[in-house]
CSV table of N, CA and C in Angstrom, one decimal:
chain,number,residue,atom,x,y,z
A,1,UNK,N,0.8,-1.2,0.0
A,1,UNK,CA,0.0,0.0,0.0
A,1,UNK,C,0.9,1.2,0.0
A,2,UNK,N,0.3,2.4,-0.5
A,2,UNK,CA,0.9,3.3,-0.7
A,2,UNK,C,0.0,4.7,0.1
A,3,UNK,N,1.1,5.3,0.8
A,3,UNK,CA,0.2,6.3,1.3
A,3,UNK,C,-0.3,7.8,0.2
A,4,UNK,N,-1.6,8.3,-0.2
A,4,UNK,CA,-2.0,9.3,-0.8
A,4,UNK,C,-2.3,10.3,-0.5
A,5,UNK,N,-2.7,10.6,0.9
A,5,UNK,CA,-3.0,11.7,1.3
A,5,UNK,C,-3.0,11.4,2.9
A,6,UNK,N,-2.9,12.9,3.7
A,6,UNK,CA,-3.5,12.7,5.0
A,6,UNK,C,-4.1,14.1,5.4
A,7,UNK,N,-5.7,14.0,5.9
A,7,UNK,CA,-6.2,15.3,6.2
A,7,UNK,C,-6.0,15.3,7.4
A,8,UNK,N,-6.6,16.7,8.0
A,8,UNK,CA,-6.4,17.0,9.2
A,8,UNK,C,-7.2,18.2,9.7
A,9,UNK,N,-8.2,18.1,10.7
A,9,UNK,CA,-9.1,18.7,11.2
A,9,UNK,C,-9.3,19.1,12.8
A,10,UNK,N,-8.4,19.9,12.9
A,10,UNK,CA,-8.4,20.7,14.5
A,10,UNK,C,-7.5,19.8,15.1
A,11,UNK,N,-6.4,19.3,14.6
A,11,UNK,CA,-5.3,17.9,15.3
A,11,UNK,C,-4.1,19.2,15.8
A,12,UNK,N,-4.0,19.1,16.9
A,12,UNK,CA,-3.0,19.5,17.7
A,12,UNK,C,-2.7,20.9,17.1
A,13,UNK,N,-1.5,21.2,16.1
A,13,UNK,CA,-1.4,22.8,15.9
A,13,UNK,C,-1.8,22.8,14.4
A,14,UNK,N,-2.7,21.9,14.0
A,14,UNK,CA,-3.4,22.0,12.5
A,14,UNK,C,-5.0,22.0,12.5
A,15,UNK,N,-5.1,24.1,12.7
A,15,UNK,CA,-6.2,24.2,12.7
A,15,UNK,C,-7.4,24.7,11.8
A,16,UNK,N,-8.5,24.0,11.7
A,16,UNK,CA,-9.5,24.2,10.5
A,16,UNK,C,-9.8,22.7,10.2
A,17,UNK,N,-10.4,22.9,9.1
A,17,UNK,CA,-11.1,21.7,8.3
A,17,UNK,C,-10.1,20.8,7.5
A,18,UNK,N,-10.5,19.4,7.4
A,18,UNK,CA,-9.7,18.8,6.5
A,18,UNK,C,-9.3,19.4,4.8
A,19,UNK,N,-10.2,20.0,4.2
A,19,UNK,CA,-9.7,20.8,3.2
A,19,UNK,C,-8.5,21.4,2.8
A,20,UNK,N,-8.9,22.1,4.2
A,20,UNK,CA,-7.4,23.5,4.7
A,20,UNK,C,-6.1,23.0,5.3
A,21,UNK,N,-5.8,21.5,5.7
A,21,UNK,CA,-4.8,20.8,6.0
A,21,UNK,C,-4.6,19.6,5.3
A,22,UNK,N,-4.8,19.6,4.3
A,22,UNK,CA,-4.9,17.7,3.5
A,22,UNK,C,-3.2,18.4,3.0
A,23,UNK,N,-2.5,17.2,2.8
A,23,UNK,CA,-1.4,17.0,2.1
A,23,UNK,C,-1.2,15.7,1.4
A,24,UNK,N,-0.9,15.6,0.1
A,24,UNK,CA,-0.8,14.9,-0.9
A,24,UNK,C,0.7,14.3,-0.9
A,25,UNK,N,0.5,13.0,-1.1
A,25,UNK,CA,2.7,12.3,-1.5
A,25,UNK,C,2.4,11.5,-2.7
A,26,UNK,N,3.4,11.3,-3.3
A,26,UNK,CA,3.9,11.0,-4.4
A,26,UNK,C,4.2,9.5,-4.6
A,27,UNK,N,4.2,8.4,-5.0
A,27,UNK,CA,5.4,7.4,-5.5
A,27,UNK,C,6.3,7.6,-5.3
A,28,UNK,N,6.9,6.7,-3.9
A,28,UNK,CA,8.4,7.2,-4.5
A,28,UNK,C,8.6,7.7,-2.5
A,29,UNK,N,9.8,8.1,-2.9
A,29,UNK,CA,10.2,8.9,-1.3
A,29,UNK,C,9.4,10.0,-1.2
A,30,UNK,N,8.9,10.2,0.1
A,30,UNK,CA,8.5,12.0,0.1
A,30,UNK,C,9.3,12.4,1.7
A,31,UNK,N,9.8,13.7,1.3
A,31,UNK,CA,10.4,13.9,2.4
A,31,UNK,C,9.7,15.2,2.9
A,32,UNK,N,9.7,15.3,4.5
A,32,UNK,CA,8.9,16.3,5.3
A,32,UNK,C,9.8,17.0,6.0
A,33,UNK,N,9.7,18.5,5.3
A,33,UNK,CA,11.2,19.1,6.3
A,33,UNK,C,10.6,20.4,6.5
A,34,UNK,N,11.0,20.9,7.4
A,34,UNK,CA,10.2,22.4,7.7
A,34,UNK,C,11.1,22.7,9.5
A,35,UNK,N,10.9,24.1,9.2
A,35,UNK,CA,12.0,24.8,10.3
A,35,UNK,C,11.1,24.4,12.1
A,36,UNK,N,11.7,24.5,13.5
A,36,UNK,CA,11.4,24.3,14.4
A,36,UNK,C,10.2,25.0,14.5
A,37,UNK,N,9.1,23.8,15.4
A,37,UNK,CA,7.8,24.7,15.3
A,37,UNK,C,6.7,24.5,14.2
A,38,UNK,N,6.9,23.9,12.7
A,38,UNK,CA,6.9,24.1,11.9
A,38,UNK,C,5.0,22.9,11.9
A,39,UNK,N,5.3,21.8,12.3
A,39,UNK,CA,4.3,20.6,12.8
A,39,UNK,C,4.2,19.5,12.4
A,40,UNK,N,5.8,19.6,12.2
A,40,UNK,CA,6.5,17.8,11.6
A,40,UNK,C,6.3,17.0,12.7
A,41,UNK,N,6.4,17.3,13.8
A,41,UNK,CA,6.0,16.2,15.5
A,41,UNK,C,4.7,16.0,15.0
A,42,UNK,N,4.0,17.0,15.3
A,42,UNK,CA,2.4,17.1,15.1
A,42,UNK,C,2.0,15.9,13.6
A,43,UNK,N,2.3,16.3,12.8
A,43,UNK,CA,1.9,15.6,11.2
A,43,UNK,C,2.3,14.1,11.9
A,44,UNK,N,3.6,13.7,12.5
A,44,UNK,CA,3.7,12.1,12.7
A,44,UNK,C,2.7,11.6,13.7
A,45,UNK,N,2.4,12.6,15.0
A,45,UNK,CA,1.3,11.9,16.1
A,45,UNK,C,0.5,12.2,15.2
A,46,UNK,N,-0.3,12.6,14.2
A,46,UNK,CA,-1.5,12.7,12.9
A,46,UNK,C,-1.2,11.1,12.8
A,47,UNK,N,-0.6,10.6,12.3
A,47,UNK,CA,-0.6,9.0,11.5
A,47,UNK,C,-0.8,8.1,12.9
A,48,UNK,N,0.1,8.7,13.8
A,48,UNK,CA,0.3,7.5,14.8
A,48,UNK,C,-1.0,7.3,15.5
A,49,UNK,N,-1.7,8.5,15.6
A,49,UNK,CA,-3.1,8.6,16.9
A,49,UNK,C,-3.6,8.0,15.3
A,50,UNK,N,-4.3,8.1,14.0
A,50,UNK,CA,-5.1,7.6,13.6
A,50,UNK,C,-5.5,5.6,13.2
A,51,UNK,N,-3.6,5.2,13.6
A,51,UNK,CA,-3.5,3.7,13.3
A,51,UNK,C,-3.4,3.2,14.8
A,52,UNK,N,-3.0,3.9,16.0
A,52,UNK,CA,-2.7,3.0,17.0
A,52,UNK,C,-3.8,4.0,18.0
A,53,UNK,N,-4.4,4.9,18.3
A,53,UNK,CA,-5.0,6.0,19.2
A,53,UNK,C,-3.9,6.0,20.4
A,54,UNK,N,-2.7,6.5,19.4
A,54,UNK,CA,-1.7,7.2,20.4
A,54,UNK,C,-1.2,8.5,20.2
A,55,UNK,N,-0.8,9.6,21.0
A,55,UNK,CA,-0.1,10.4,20.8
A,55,UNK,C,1.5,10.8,21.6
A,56,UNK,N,2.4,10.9,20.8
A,56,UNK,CA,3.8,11.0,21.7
A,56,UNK,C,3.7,12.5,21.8
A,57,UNK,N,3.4,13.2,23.3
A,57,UNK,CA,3.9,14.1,24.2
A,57,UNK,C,4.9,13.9,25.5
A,58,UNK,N,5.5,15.0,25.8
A,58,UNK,CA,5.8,15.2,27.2
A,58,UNK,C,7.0,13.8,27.3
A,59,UNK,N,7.9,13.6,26.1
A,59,UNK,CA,8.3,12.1,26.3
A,59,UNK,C,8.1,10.9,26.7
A,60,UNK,N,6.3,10.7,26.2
A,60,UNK,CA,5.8,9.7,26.4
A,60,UNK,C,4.9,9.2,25.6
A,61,UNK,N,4.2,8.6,25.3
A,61,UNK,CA,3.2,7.9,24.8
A,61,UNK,C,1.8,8.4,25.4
A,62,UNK,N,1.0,8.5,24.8
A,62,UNK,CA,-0.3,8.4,25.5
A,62,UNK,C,-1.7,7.9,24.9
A,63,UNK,N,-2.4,7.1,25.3
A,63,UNK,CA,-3.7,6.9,25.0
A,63,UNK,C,-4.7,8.1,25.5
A,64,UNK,N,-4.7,8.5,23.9
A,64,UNK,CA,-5.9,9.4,23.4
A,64,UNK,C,-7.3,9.3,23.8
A,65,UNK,N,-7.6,7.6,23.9
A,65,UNK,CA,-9.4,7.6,24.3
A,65,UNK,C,-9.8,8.3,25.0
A,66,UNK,N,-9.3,8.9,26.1
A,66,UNK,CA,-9.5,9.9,27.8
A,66,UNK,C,-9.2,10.9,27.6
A,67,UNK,N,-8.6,11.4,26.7
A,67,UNK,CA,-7.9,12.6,26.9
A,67,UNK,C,-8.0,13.6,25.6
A,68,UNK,N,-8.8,13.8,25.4
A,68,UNK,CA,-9.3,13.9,23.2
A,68,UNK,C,-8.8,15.7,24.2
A,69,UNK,N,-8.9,16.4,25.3
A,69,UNK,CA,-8.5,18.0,25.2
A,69,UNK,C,-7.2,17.9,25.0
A,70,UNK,N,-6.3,16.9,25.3
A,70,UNK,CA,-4.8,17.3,25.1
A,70,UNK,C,-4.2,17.3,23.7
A,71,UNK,N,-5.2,16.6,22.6
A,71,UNK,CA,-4.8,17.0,21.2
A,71,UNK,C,-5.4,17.4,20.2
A,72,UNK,N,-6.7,18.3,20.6
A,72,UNK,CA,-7.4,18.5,19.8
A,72,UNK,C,-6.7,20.7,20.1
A,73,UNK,N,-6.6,21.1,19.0
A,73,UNK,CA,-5.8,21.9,18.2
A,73,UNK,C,-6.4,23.3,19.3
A,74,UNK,N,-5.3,23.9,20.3
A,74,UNK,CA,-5.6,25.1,21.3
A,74,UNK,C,-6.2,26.2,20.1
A,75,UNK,N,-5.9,26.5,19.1
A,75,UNK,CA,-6.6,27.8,18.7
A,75,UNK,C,-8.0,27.5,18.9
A,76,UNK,N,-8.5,25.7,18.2
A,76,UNK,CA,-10.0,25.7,18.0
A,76,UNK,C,-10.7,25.8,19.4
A,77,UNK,N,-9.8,25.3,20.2
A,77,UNK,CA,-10.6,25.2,21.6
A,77,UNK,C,-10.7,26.6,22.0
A,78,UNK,N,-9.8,27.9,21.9
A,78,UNK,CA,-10.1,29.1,21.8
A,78,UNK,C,-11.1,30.1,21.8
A,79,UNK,N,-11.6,29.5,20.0
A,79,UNK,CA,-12.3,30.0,19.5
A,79,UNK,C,-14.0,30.1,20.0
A,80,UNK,N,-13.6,28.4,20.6
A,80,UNK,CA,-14.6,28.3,20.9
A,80,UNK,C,-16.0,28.3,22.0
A,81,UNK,N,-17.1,28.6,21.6
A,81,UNK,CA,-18.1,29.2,22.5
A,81,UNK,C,-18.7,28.6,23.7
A,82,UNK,N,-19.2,28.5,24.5
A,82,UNK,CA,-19.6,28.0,25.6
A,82,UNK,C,-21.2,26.6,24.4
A,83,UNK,N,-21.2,25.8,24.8
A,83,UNK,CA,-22.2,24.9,24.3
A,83,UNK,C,-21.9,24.8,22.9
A,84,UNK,N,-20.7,25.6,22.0
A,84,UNK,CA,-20.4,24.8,20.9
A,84,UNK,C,-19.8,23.0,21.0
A,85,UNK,N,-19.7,22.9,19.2
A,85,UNK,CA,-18.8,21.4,19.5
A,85,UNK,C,-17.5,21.4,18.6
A,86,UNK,N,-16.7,20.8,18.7
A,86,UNK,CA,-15.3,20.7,18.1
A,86,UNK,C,-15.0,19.5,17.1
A,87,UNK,N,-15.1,19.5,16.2
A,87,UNK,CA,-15.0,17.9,15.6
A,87,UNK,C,-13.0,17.8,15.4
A,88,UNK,N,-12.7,16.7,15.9
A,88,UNK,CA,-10.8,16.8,15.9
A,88,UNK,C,-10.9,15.1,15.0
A,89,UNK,N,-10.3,15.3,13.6
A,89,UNK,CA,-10.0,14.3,12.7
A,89,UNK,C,-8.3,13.9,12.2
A,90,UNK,N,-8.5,13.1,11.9
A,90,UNK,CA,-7.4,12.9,10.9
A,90,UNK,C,-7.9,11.4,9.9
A,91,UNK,N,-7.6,12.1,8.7
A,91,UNK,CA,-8.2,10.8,7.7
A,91,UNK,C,-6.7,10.4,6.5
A,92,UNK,N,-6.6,9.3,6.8
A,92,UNK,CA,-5.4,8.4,5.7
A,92,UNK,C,-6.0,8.0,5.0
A,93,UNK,N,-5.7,8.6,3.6
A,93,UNK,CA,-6.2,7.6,2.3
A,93,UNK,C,-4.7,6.7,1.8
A,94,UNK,N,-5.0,5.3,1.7
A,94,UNK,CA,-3.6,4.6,0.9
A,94,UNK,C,-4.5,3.9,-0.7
A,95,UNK,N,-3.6,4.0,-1.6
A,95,UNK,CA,-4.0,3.7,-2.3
A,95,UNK,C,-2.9,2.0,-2.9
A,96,UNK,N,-3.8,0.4,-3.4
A,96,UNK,CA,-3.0,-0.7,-3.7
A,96,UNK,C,-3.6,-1.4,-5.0
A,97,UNK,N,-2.5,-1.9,-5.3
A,97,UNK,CA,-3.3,-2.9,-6.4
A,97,UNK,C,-4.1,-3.7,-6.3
A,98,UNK,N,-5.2,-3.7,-7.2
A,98,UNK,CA,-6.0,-4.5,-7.0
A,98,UNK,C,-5.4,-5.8,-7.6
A,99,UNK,N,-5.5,-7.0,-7.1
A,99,UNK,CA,-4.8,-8.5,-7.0
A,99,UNK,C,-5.8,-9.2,-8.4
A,100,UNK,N,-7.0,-8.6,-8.4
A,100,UNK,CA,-7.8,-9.4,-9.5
A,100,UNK,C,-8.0,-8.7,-10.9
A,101,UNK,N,-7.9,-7.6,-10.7
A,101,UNK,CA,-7.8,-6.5,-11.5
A,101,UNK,C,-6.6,-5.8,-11.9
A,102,UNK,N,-5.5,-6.0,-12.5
A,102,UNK,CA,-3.7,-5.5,-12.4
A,102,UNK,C,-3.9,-4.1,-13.1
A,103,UNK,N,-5.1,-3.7,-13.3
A,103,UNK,CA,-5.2,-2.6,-14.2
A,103,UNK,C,-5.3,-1.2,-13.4
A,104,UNK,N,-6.2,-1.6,-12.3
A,104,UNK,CA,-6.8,-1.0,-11.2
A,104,UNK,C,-6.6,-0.5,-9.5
A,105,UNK,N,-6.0,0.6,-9.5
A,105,UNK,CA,-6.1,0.6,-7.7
A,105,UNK,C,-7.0,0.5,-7.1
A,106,UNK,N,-7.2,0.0,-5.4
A,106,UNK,CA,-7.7,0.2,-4.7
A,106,UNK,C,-8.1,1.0,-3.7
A,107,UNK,N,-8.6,1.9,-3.4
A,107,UNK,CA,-8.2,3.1,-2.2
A,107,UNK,C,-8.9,2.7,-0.7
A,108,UNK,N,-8.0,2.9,0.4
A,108,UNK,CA,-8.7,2.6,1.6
A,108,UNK,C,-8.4,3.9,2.5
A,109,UNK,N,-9.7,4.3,2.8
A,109,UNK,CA,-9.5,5.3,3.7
A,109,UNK,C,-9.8,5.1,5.5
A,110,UNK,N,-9.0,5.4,6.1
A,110,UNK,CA,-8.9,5.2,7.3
A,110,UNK,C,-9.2,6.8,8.2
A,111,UNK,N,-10.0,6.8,8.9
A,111,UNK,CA,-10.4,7.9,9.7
A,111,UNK,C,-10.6,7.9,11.7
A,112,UNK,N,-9.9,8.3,11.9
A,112,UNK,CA,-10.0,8.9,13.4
A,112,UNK,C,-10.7,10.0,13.8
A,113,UNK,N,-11.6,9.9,14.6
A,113,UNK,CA,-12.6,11.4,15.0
A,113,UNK,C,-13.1,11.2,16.7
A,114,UNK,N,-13.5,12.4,17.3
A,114,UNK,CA,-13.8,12.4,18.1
A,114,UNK,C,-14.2,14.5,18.1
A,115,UNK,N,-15.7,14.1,18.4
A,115,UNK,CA,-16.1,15.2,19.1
A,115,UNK,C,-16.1,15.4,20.5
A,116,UNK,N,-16.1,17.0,20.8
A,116,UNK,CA,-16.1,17.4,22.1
A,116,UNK,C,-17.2,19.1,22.4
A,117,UNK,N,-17.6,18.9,23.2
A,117,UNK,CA,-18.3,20.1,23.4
A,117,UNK,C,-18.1,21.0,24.6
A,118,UNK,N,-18.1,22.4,24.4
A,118,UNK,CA,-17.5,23.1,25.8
A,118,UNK,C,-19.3,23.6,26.6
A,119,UNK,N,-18.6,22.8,27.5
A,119,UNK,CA,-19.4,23.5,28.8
A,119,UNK,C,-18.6,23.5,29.8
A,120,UNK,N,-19.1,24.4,30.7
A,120,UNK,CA,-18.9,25.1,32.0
A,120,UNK,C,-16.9,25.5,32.1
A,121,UNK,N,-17.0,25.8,30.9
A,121,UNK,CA,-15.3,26.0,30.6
A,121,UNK,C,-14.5,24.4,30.5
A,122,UNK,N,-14.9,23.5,30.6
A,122,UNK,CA,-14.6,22.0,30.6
A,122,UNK,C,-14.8,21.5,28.8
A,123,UNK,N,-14.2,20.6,28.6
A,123,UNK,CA,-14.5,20.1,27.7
A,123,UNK,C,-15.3,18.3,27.7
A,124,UNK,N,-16.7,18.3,27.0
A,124,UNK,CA,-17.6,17.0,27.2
A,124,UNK,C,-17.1,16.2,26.2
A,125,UNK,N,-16.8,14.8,26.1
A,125,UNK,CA,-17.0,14.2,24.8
A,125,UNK,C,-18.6,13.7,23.7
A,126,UNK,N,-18.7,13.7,23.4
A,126,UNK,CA,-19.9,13.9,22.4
A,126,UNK,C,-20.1,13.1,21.7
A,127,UNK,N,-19.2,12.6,20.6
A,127,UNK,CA,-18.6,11.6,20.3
A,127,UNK,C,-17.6,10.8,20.6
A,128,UNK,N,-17.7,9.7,21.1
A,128,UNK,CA,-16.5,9.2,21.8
A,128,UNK,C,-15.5,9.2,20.7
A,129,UNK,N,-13.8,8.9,20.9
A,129,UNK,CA,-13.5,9.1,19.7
A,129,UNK,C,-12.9,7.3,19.2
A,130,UNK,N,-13.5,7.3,17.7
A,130,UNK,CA,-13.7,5.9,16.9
A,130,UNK,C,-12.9,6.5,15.6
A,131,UNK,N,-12.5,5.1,14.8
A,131,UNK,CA,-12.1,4.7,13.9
A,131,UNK,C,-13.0,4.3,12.8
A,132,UNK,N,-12.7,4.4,11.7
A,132,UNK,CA,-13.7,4.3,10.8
A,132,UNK,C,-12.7,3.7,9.3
């Protein structure tokens, strides 16, 4: 399988809609370089929380299921209003040969989500967060 894309929707310091954060790769090597700060940590806990529901902070590992305010993106939580909700995604499309078909790829998209909603200055889960 080959990776084609990965969106990203309010994930840690990538904030907005999957639209406004999708990135595309190539066949072939793709390399991710960008200056300190930049959200190459962030872009790898994007893959790692959507295949394993982990994210590496604080030099450690953590499971995400409990904890959806530690990585869902501070501007959105910011922005946001008392009884709003936050949707925090990340979606992996890979694309493979089809085995019966040599002509044809296959695309499999893989998605992580979890809503959250703010009350009383706290954040609720709403959607627990799942795999799709």
């Amino acid at each position: 399988m080959i990776l084609k894309s990965i969106s990203l929707e309010n994930f840690q310091s990538y904030y907005g809609n999957q639209s406004e954060n999708e990135f595309q790769f190539l066949k072939g090597v793709n390399i991710i370089c960008g200056s300190n700060g930049a959200g190459k940590s962030k872009l790898f806990n994007a893959f790692h929380w959507v295949l394993f529901g982990k994210i590496f902070t604080n030099h450690e590992w953590i499971i995400t299921e409990s904890k959806p305010k530690n990585f869902i993106s501070n501007k959105a939580k910011y922005n946001c209003e008392e009884g709003e909700k936050i949707k925090c995604s990340v979606k992996l499309i890979f694309i493979a040969d089809n085995y019966e078909s040599n002509d044809v790829e296959v695309e499999y998209t893989y998605e992580r989500k979890v809503v959250v909603e703010k009350k009383n200055n706290d954040w609720n889960v709403v959607t627990p967060e799942q795999l799709e």
